[in-house]
XYZ file of C-alpha atoms in Angstrom:
598
model
C 118.922 128.629 61.431
C 119.292 125.129 58.913
C 122.614 124.115 57.762
C 121.734 125.268 54.204
C 121.236 129.050 55.699
C 124.505 128.846 57.876
C 126.112 127.549 54.413
C 124.523 130.726 52.330
C 125.701 133.099 55.092
C 129.156 131.780 55.303
C 129.720 130.782 51.749
C 130.396 134.871 50.475
C 133.250 135.201 53.296
C 134.751 131.994 52.541
C 134.829 132.459 48.835
C 136.599 136.044 49.814
C 138.934 134.450 52.168
C 139.860 131.754 49.387
C 139.953 133.943 46.719
C 142.458 136.324 48.506
C 144.577 133.628 49.359
C 144.363 132.254 45.806
C 145.585 136.055 44.741
C 148.449 135.845 47.118
C 149.774 132.445 46.339
C 149.250 133.113 42.566
C 152.764 134.666 42.512
C 155.448 132.100 42.669
C 157.706 134.663 44.214
C 155.346 135.412 47.308
C 154.116 131.889 47.456
C 157.696 130.705 47.913
C 158.816 133.514 50.222
C 156.111 132.851 52.878
C 156.619 128.856 52.598
C 160.529 129.576 53.198
C 159.817 131.857 55.879
C 157.360 129.844 57.498
C 159.187 126.915 57.004
C 162.200 128.765 58.848
C 160.336 130.030 61.614
C 158.479 126.705 62.552
C 161.851 124.673 62.220
C 163.602 127.464 64.645
C 161.197 126.837 67.029
C 161.155 122.878 66.551
C 165.096 122.638 66.514
C 166.832 125.121 68.942
C 164.736 123.918 71.931
C 165.040 122.584 75.054
C 162.653 119.826 74.392
C 163.903 116.398 73.337
C 162.124 113.034 73.159
C 163.311 109.436 72.330
C 164.845 106.853 72.470
C 164.825 106.831 68.947
C 167.711 105.154 66.669
C 168.587 108.412 64.688
C 171.094 109.134 67.710
C 172.578 105.896 67.339
C 173.000 106.340 63.564
C 174.543 109.660 63.924
C 176.920 108.194 66.197
C 178.036 105.163 64.059
C 178.605 107.499 61.160
C 180.079 110.309 63.320
C 183.839 109.016 62.507
C 184.300 107.991 66.008
C 184.938 104.533 65.202
C 188.142 103.428 63.120
C 185.689 102.137 60.407
C 182.395 103.193 59.261
C 180.497 104.404 56.347
C 177.386 102.265 56.182
C 174.395 102.048 58.642
C 171.037 99.854 59.104
C 168.102 101.484 58.096
C 169.310 104.060 55.645
C 170.499 103.614 52.429
C 174.273 103.844 51.318
C 174.276 106.667 49.512
C 173.290 108.774 52.429
C 175.209 106.975 54.786
C 178.361 107.324 52.580
C 177.645 110.939 52.230
C 177.122 111.735 56.024
C 180.202 109.723 57.061
C 182.370 111.743 54.394
C 181.594 114.921 55.670
C 181.851 113.850 59.379
C 185.388 112.890 58.361
C 186.272 115.627 55.915
C 184.718 118.631 57.169
C 185.219 117.907 60.670
C 183.494 119.678 63.592
C 179.863 119.570 62.657
C 177.111 116.895 63.473
C 176.095 116.217 59.857
C 174.112 113.334 60.493
C 171.678 115.868 62.146
C 172.463 118.752 60.026
C 171.221 116.547 57.108
C 167.922 115.177 58.875
C 166.881 118.904 59.982
C 167.930 120.047 56.688
C 166.196 117.486 54.569
C 163.046 117.707 56.215
C 162.836 121.321 56.019
C 163.244 121.571 52.597
C 160.317 118.904 52.122
C 158.364 121.262 54.633
C 159.089 124.381 52.148
C 158.079 122.319 49.099
C 155.096 120.970 50.746
C 153.615 124.481 51.512
C 154.454 125.904 48.263
C 152.890 123.107 46.068
C 149.854 122.941 48.602
C 149.070 126.525 48.094
C 149.639 126.516 44.239
C 148.073 123.257 43.089
C 145.157 122.712 45.952
C 142.451 124.648 47.333
C 142.919 126.633 50.432
C 140.987 123.777 52.434
C 143.240 120.886 50.984
C 146.318 122.692 51.737
C 144.750 123.169 55.327
C 143.945 119.583 55.750
C 147.813 118.476 54.726
C 149.513 121.192 56.780
C 147.451 120.385 59.855
C 148.094 116.899 59.508
C 151.977 117.249 59.615
C 152.142 119.994 62.026
C 150.243 117.868 64.657
C 151.497 114.657 63.704
C 154.697 114.565 61.819
C 156.440 117.962 62.768
C 157.581 116.741 66.360
C 159.130 113.453 64.415
C 161.146 115.760 62.158
C 162.370 118.588 64.383
C 163.163 118.094 68.112
C 161.893 113.994 68.567
C 163.257 113.036 64.869
C 162.954 109.949 63.544
C 163.910 108.697 60.110
C 160.498 107.110 59.758
C 159.015 110.388 59.827
C 161.696 111.951 57.996
C 161.364 109.928 54.946
C 157.703 110.125 55.368
C 157.818 114.262 54.689
C 160.321 114.030 52.298
C 159.021 111.246 50.115
C 155.397 112.793 50.533
C 157.058 116.353 49.449
C 158.514 114.907 46.184
C 155.263 112.964 45.207
C 153.169 115.523 45.823
C 155.090 118.015 43.627
C 155.356 114.975 40.815
C 151.590 114.332 40.924
C 150.661 118.212 40.595
C 153.185 118.163 37.586
C 151.845 115.269 35.996
C 148.385 116.550 36.394
C 149.564 119.614 34.361
C 149.633 122.269 36.666
C 152.493 125.018 36.337
C 155.478 123.649 38.742
C 158.558 125.285 37.972
C 161.719 123.338 37.044
C 163.595 124.174 40.333
C 160.769 122.274 42.185
C 160.473 119.286 39.989
C 164.120 118.628 40.413
C 164.164 119.383 44.029
C 161.024 116.762 44.115
C 163.180 113.920 42.328
C 165.881 114.526 44.760
C 163.433 114.441 47.920
C 162.037 111.105 46.265
C 165.838 109.867 45.996
C 166.551 110.986 49.869
C 162.946 109.768 50.927
C 164.023 106.113 49.610
C 167.427 106.384 51.172
C 166.152 107.729 54.686
C 164.300 104.600 54.911
C 163.093 102.361 51.928
C 160.137 100.712 53.654
C 158.299 104.034 53.671
C 159.071 105.034 50.478
C 158.105 101.530 48.695
C 154.748 101.562 50.988
C 153.949 104.959 49.556
C 153.819 103.411 46.085
C 150.652 101.762 46.171
C 148.902 104.987 47.491
C 150.622 107.163 44.630
C 150.049 104.820 41.896
C 146.053 104.716 42.471
C 146.266 108.639 42.555
C 148.405 108.820 39.537
C 146.084 106.185 37.864
C 142.878 108.481 38.591
C 144.416 111.551 37.573
C 145.408 109.745 34.378
C 141.865 108.486 33.841
C 140.612 112.065 34.291
C 143.269 113.479 31.623
C 142.215 110.646 29.228
C 138.441 111.017 29.457
C 138.381 115.051 29.581
C 138.128 115.243 25.895
C 141.354 116.967 25.443
C 144.028 115.236 23.618
C 147.831 115.756 24.813
C 150.467 116.075 22.148
C 153.406 113.656 22.884
C 155.704 116.688 24.100
C 153.038 117.291 26.719
C 153.275 113.964 28.038
C 157.062 113.897 28.207
C 156.786 117.188 30.146
C 154.469 116.047 32.599
C 155.912 112.333 33.136
C 159.635 112.831 32.686
C 160.322 113.861 35.956
C 158.767 111.014 37.720
C 160.573 108.743 35.359
C 164.010 110.228 36.301
C 162.761 109.990 39.674
C 162.018 106.400 39.899
C 164.993 105.804 37.865
C 167.513 107.521 40.447
C 165.344 105.732 43.378
C 166.150 102.139 41.555
C 169.710 103.058 41.037
C 170.344 104.101 44.921
C 168.479 101.076 45.828
C 170.731 98.935 44.036
C 173.647 100.762 45.058
C 172.536 100.191 48.467
C 172.119 96.318 47.935
C 175.450 96.020 46.263
C 177.363 97.693 49.402
C 175.583 95.408 52.124
C 177.127 92.484 50.004
C 180.268 93.198 50.882
C 182.199 91.778 53.805
C 181.650 92.992 57.250
C 178.493 94.887 56.143
C 176.718 91.564 55.036
C 177.144 89.880 58.222
C 176.184 92.717 60.049
C 172.935 92.822 58.023
C 172.109 89.198 58.554
C 172.780 88.920 61.974
C 170.482 92.184 62.982
C 167.848 90.593 60.434
C 167.168 87.695 62.397
C 167.762 89.611 66.094
C 165.181 91.747 64.994
C 162.927 89.087 63.950
C 162.532 87.685 67.829
C 162.696 91.264 69.339
C 160.625 93.573 67.020
C 157.955 91.073 65.763
C 155.581 88.418 67.243
C 156.927 85.276 68.664
C 155.566 82.203 70.454
C 155.787 81.989 74.337
C 158.877 79.314 74.951
C 156.343 76.625 76.633
C 154.673 76.819 72.838
C 157.615 75.759 71.339
C 159.709 74.408 74.035
C 160.350 70.713 72.488
C 161.557 72.483 68.944
C 163.986 75.127 71.091
C 165.344 72.172 73.227
C 166.234 70.490 69.993
C 168.029 73.405 69.000
C 170.149 73.527 72.228
C 168.056 76.724 73.410
C 167.043 76.979 76.976
C 163.998 79.335 77.999
C 166.802 81.530 79.395
C 168.232 82.163 75.963
C 165.020 82.499 74.524
C 164.099 85.346 77.238
C 167.623 86.978 76.588
C 167.527 86.565 72.502
C 163.803 88.605 73.246
C 165.219 90.993 75.634
C 168.126 92.790 73.392
C 170.463 90.614 75.063
C 172.707 88.751 72.423
C 176.335 89.943 72.841
C 177.878 86.571 72.936
C 179.268 85.965 69.303
C 180.114 82.133 70.336
C 176.755 81.527 71.210
C 174.214 83.752 69.855
C 175.714 83.278 66.257
C 173.443 84.254 62.876
C 172.666 80.498 62.556
C 171.297 80.107 66.085
C 169.234 83.304 65.741
C 167.828 81.875 62.493
C 167.126 78.774 64.200
C 165.222 80.807 66.873
C 163.495 82.619 64.346
C 162.214 79.468 62.388
C 160.521 78.412 65.478
C 158.161 81.315 65.497
C 157.881 81.703 61.866
C 154.481 82.636 60.656
C 153.263 83.668 64.265
C 150.369 86.296 63.868
C 147.527 88.193 65.341
C 144.380 86.401 65.868
C 141.479 88.421 63.518
C 140.360 88.706 67.234
C 143.513 90.404 68.491
C 143.576 92.588 65.572
C 140.189 93.860 65.898
C 141.203 94.556 69.526
C 144.157 96.232 68.609
C 142.190 98.860 66.336
C 139.512 98.901 68.772
C 142.146 99.935 71.631
C 144.152 102.332 69.895
C 141.355 104.249 67.768
C 138.953 104.830 70.600
C 141.477 104.860 73.512
C 145.009 105.313 73.155
C 145.224 107.465 70.168
C 142.019 109.092 70.022
C 143.480 112.661 68.712
C 144.735 110.868 65.915
C 141.803 108.793 65.396
C 139.442 112.122 65.399
C 141.995 113.842 63.427
C 141.820 111.594 60.344
C 138.156 111.507 60.498
C 138.416 115.419 60.098
C 140.552 114.796 57.269
C 138.229 112.001 55.378
C 134.932 114.265 55.901
C 136.630 117.250 54.459
C 138.347 115.551 51.740
C 134.989 114.090 50.654
C 133.299 117.440 51.158
C 135.801 119.452 48.923
C 136.045 116.413 46.609
C 136.033 117.780 43.124
C 133.209 115.464 41.778
C 132.652 111.505 41.411
C 135.999 111.117 40.321
C 137.224 113.028 43.551
C 135.192 111.258 45.821
C 136.486 108.125 44.326
C 139.881 109.137 44.784
C 138.964 109.553 48.606
C 137.287 106.242 49.095
C 139.785 104.180 46.999
C 142.746 105.751 49.263
C 140.975 105.105 52.303
C 140.166 101.669 51.621
C 143.706 100.911 50.645
C 144.641 102.267 53.936
C 142.405 100.048 55.925
C 143.736 96.930 53.921
C 147.465 97.888 54.634
C 146.604 98.897 58.276
C 145.382 95.508 58.907
C 147.841 93.736 57.180
C 150.757 95.491 59.295
C 148.661 95.020 62.514
C 148.370 91.189 61.990
C 152.236 91.084 61.779
C 152.718 93.386 64.250
C 154.309 95.724 62.647
C 152.355 99.169 62.885
C 153.818 101.684 65.305
C 152.910 105.181 65.427
C 155.913 106.062 63.227
C 154.926 103.548 60.478
C 150.794 104.676 60.891
C 151.186 108.398 60.548
C 153.762 108.348 57.511
C 151.523 106.105 55.562
C 148.573 108.322 56.384
C 150.485 111.245 54.932
C 150.217 109.266 51.529
C 146.604 109.317 51.608
C 146.485 112.885 52.629
C 148.324 114.071 49.558
C 146.006 112.300 47.360
C 142.759 113.804 49.204
C 144.513 117.071 48.808
C 144.628 116.409 44.996
C 141.096 115.175 45.003
C 139.979 118.445 45.998
C 140.553 120.588 42.851
C 141.028 117.605 39.896
C 140.195 118.996 36.803
C 139.328 122.598 38.043
C 136.869 123.811 40.330
C 133.972 124.869 37.841
C 130.520 122.804 38.661
C 127.321 122.595 36.520
C 124.572 124.632 37.942
C 122.760 121.458 39.938
C 125.799 121.052 41.795
C 125.629 124.382 43.131
C 124.976 123.342 46.611
C 127.622 120.780 46.633
C 130.555 123.750 45.392
C 128.642 125.967 48.036
C 129.322 123.380 50.462
C 133.052 122.712 49.946
C 133.492 126.168 49.740
C 132.783 126.740 53.537
C 134.502 123.664 54.462
C 137.704 125.070 52.411
C 137.349 128.361 54.358
C 136.771 126.634 57.857
C 139.631 124.158 57.354
C 142.193 127.326 56.498
C 140.911 129.053 59.575
C 141.805 125.986 61.893
C 145.059 125.730 60.082
C 145.958 128.954 61.318
C 144.034 128.010 64.835
C 146.688 124.536 64.597
C 149.454 126.939 63.775
C 149.187 129.177 66.530
C 148.590 126.100 69.101
C 152.083 124.533 67.820
C 153.855 127.646 68.194
C 152.519 128.329 71.518
C 153.584 124.727 72.515
C 157.194 125.491 71.425
C 158.131 129.147 72.360
C 158.241 128.655 76.253
C 161.038 126.190 74.993
C 162.863 127.756 72.823
C 166.456 128.155 73.384
C 168.877 129.471 70.464
C 171.532 128.335 72.243
C 170.659 124.952 71.349
C 172.491 125.864 67.769
C 175.481 123.897 69.392
C 173.680 120.624 68.855
C 174.876 120.957 65.320
C 178.469 120.797 66.529
C 180.571 117.641 66.875
C 180.995 118.130 70.703
C 179.587 116.835 74.005
C 180.769 119.362 76.005
C 177.751 121.062 76.933
C 175.697 118.136 78.534
C 178.991 116.198 80.027
C 178.261 117.615 83.557
C 174.981 115.746 83.775
C 175.119 113.313 86.546
C 174.353 109.924 83.898
C 177.465 111.345 81.934
C 179.482 111.733 84.369
C 178.965 108.473 86.115
C 179.481 106.803 82.622
C 182.733 108.679 82.013
C 185.139 106.691 83.988
C 187.967 105.675 81.551
C 188.858 103.109 83.989
C 185.974 100.945 84.090
C 183.911 98.982 80.990
C 180.623 99.531 81.583
C 178.433 96.807 79.709
C 174.647 98.224 79.311
C 171.555 96.544 79.304
C 170.237 98.430 76.311
C 166.873 99.846 78.269
C 169.043 101.482 81.015
C 171.480 103.022 78.345
C 168.481 105.232 77.299
C 169.405 107.426 80.037
C 172.746 107.920 78.622
C 170.887 108.825 75.529
C 168.586 111.030 77.382
C 171.834 112.866 78.757
C 173.143 113.594 75.164
C 169.762 114.679 74.513
C 169.653 112.320 71.502
C 171.406 115.375 69.794
C 175.073 115.389 71.338
C 177.887 113.452 70.039
C 180.060 111.522 72.686
C 183.738 111.008 72.369
C 185.390 108.084 70.914
C 186.937 107.306 74.486
C 183.417 107.221 76.060
C 181.870 105.073 73.235
C 184.867 102.497 73.958
C 184.308 102.505 77.673
C 180.415 102.157 77.176
C 179.743 98.714 75.290
C 176.472 97.151 75.243
C 174.626 93.394 76.224
C 172.810 93.388 72.722
C 170.984 95.854 70.482
C 171.082 96.600 66.424
C 174.607 97.448 66.862
C 176.200 94.089 67.976
C 178.023 92.391 65.250
C 178.615 96.010 63.201
C 182.017 96.602 61.786
C 181.838 99.718 64.461
C 181.082 97.783 67.647
C 183.553 95.431 66.682
C 186.615 97.526 66.216
C 185.604 99.073 69.166
C 185.661 96.087 71.010
C 188.678 94.973 69.394
C 190.677 98.340 70.548
C 189.847 97.463 74.186
C 190.630 93.996 73.864
C 187.216 92.118 74.350
C 186.417 89.167 72.316
C 183.143 87.961 73.725
C 181.260 90.796 75.486
C 179.112 88.623 77.796
C 181.905 86.456 78.718
C 184.337 89.491 79.389
C 182.338 90.009 82.316
C 184.199 87.223 84.140
C 186.953 87.117 82.183
C 188.104 91.055 82.506
C 188.390 92.750 85.725
C 187.679 96.047 84.044
C 183.900 95.113 83.175
C 180.686 95.484 84.933
C 177.101 95.197 84.004
C 174.815 97.906 84.232
C 171.343 97.454 84.342
C 167.797 98.607 86.272
C 166.411 95.195 85.836
C 167.603 92.558 88.068
C 166.072 89.732 85.869
C 168.413 90.735 83.143
C 171.564 90.401 85.555
C 170.300 87.064 86.776
C 169.586 86.182 83.263
C 173.214 87.029 82.333
C 174.499 85.232 85.123
C 172.358 81.993 84.138
C 173.589 82.103 80.683
C 177.116 82.164 81.668
C 176.427 79.050 84.154
C 174.923 77.188 81.743
C 177.439 77.696 78.595
C 180.732 78.914 80.131
C 181.305 79.065 83.905
C 179.240 76.724 85.844
C 180.252 78.320 89.315
C 179.991 81.793 88.136
C 178.336 84.381 90.749
C 177.567 88.067 90.753
C 177.124 90.606 93.547
C 175.936 94.421 93.466
C 178.559 96.617 94.077
C 177.484 99.933 93.399
C 173.880 101.626 93.270
C 173.817 104.772 91.205
C 170.780 107.130 90.068
C 171.525 108.320 86.456
C 168.108 110.094 86.110
C 168.418 113.506 84.289
C 165.023 114.990 85.051
C 163.747 111.892 87.498
C 165.337 109.830 89.482
C 166.547 106.479 87.740
C 168.447 104.146 89.794
C 170.574 101.387 88.304
C 172.542 98.620 89.787
C 176.167 97.996 89.002
C 177.051 93.879 88.981
C 180.343 92.632 89.271
C 180.651 89.014 88.062
C 183.272 86.138 89.347
C 184.111 82.969 87.099
C 184.782 81.154 90.688
C 186.597 78.036 88.866
C-alpha cells in the first residue's frame, strides 16, 4: 500500500482521536484537573524517589541559603529576589528545606500550566511534541536530578507559551495569565542567562504571530490589543525590575567581592584557556608559575593572599579570546549529535519533521524554519566559545519547541480544497504524535515506579539525620578534624546527602574546600572565621587540626608545590590515612598531613 493509501486509511481514526481530545479539552475545568493530576502524579514519582543524580550546583545553593551560616541572603547564579525569599523562609519558618520546595513547586506549577495551555491552544500532535520533549529531556532535570538551568527553562517556557497564546487571541483565563507573568519573573530569577537567551526565539515567534494578525484582514480594536499585550508588557516590566534589583544587591559590600572573584575564577575553569606553554612568557611576567596555572584551572584557589581577584583577572587576560577553531566546532557537533547524544539528536529531528508536517501553511513553516535557523546560529556561537552543555542545549531547544507548537494552529486549521492532502497528512502525524506521547509517558513512569519511595518526603525537611549513617558522612563528621577537600572528591559527600538533605552548621564548619564557586563568599568567609582560619591552603601547615582530602595525588602535589613556591620552601606532606568514602561504589581518598619544616 502506498503512503497516500496509508494516510487515507488512518485519517478518519486520527481525526476521531483529535476530535475526542478537543472535546475533552474544550472544558477549562476538565483540562485543568487533568493537567494538575497528571503533573502531581509525575512529580510525585520524580521527587519521592531513591534516584538522585549530580553533582549539580543546586544542592550547594540550598546549603548557602539554609540559614546554617552566620550571614546569608544572596547567592550566585540565581536572582536576589528568589534568594532573599528562600533565605527568609529558611530563617523564619524553620524546619523545612525551602530551596528544594521552591524548586520543585515552581517546576510543578510550570508543568501543569504547560499541559493546560498546550492542550487548549495547540492541536493534539503539537501538544504531544512539547510534552514528549519535556518528559524525555527535561523532566529528570526538574525532579530527582534538579538543576536550576532546567528549572529556569521549564518555568520560562511555560510562561512564554501562555503569553504567546494570549497574544494570538486564544481564550486564556486571567489566572493563567497571572501565573504566566509570575513564571516569567521566576524563570529570570532561577537563571537570567536562560531567560535572556529565550528572548530572540520568543521574539521571532511573536513577530510571525503579529504579521499573521496584521495581514489577516481583521482589524483589532485598541482594547483588544491591550488585552492581548498587557500580560506580556507587565511580565517584561517586572522582569526588568527584578533584574535591576539583583544588580543593585550585588553592588553591596561583600557580595560584590564574591561576584567579582567568581567571575574571574570561572573564566579560568569553565571557559577555554590556552595551554601554559602557549602563554608562558606572559604568565611568568605576571608571577604565575605553571603549577599556579594548573591549580587555578583545577578549582584550587583557596589562597586569598595569592589568588586575589586581581591575580585571577591577570590570568584570564592571557587567555582572552581563546575559542574553538571552526574545525573543532565541526568535530564537536559531529561527535555530540551522531555519537554521544544520538537520542537527543533523533528526538530533535522528529520534532522538526513533525512540526513541518503539522505547520499551518507557509507562515507556520516559516516559523519552524526561522526557529531552527536561529537555534543553529546560537548553538554554533555557544560551542565556539565552549559553553554549550546539555543543560543549556536542552533548555534552549525548548523555546524552539514552543514556537513549533504554536505554528501548528496559527490562524486556525481550516484549509482550502487544494491543501486537503497536506491537511490529511498533518492529521495523521498529529494522531501518531499523540500515541507517541502516551507511550513516552508510560516509558517514563515505568522507569520511575521501581524507585518510588514515599519516605523521601523527608527530603523537604531541614535535617540530615536520615543519611548520616553513610560511611562517607561518618568519615566527614569528626568535629576535632578540619578536612580541606578537593572539590571533586567532595562530590562523594554531596552524593552521601543525595543532593537533597542539608548538613548541619557543625558539619559545614569542619569541612572546607580548596576552591570552587563558594570561595570568598560571605558565607564561606564567616565559616572560616568561626574556626579561626584566614587562609585555607596555608592552614594546612599552620593549623594542626587540618588535613587535605583528595582522590587525586596530583592535587596534593600541586598544593605542596604552591606552599613551597610562595610560603614554606621546606614544606613536606605525608599520607596519614586512606579511606573508602564511596556510597554505592568504592571510592578511595587519601588524607594528607602537611608540615612546614622551617
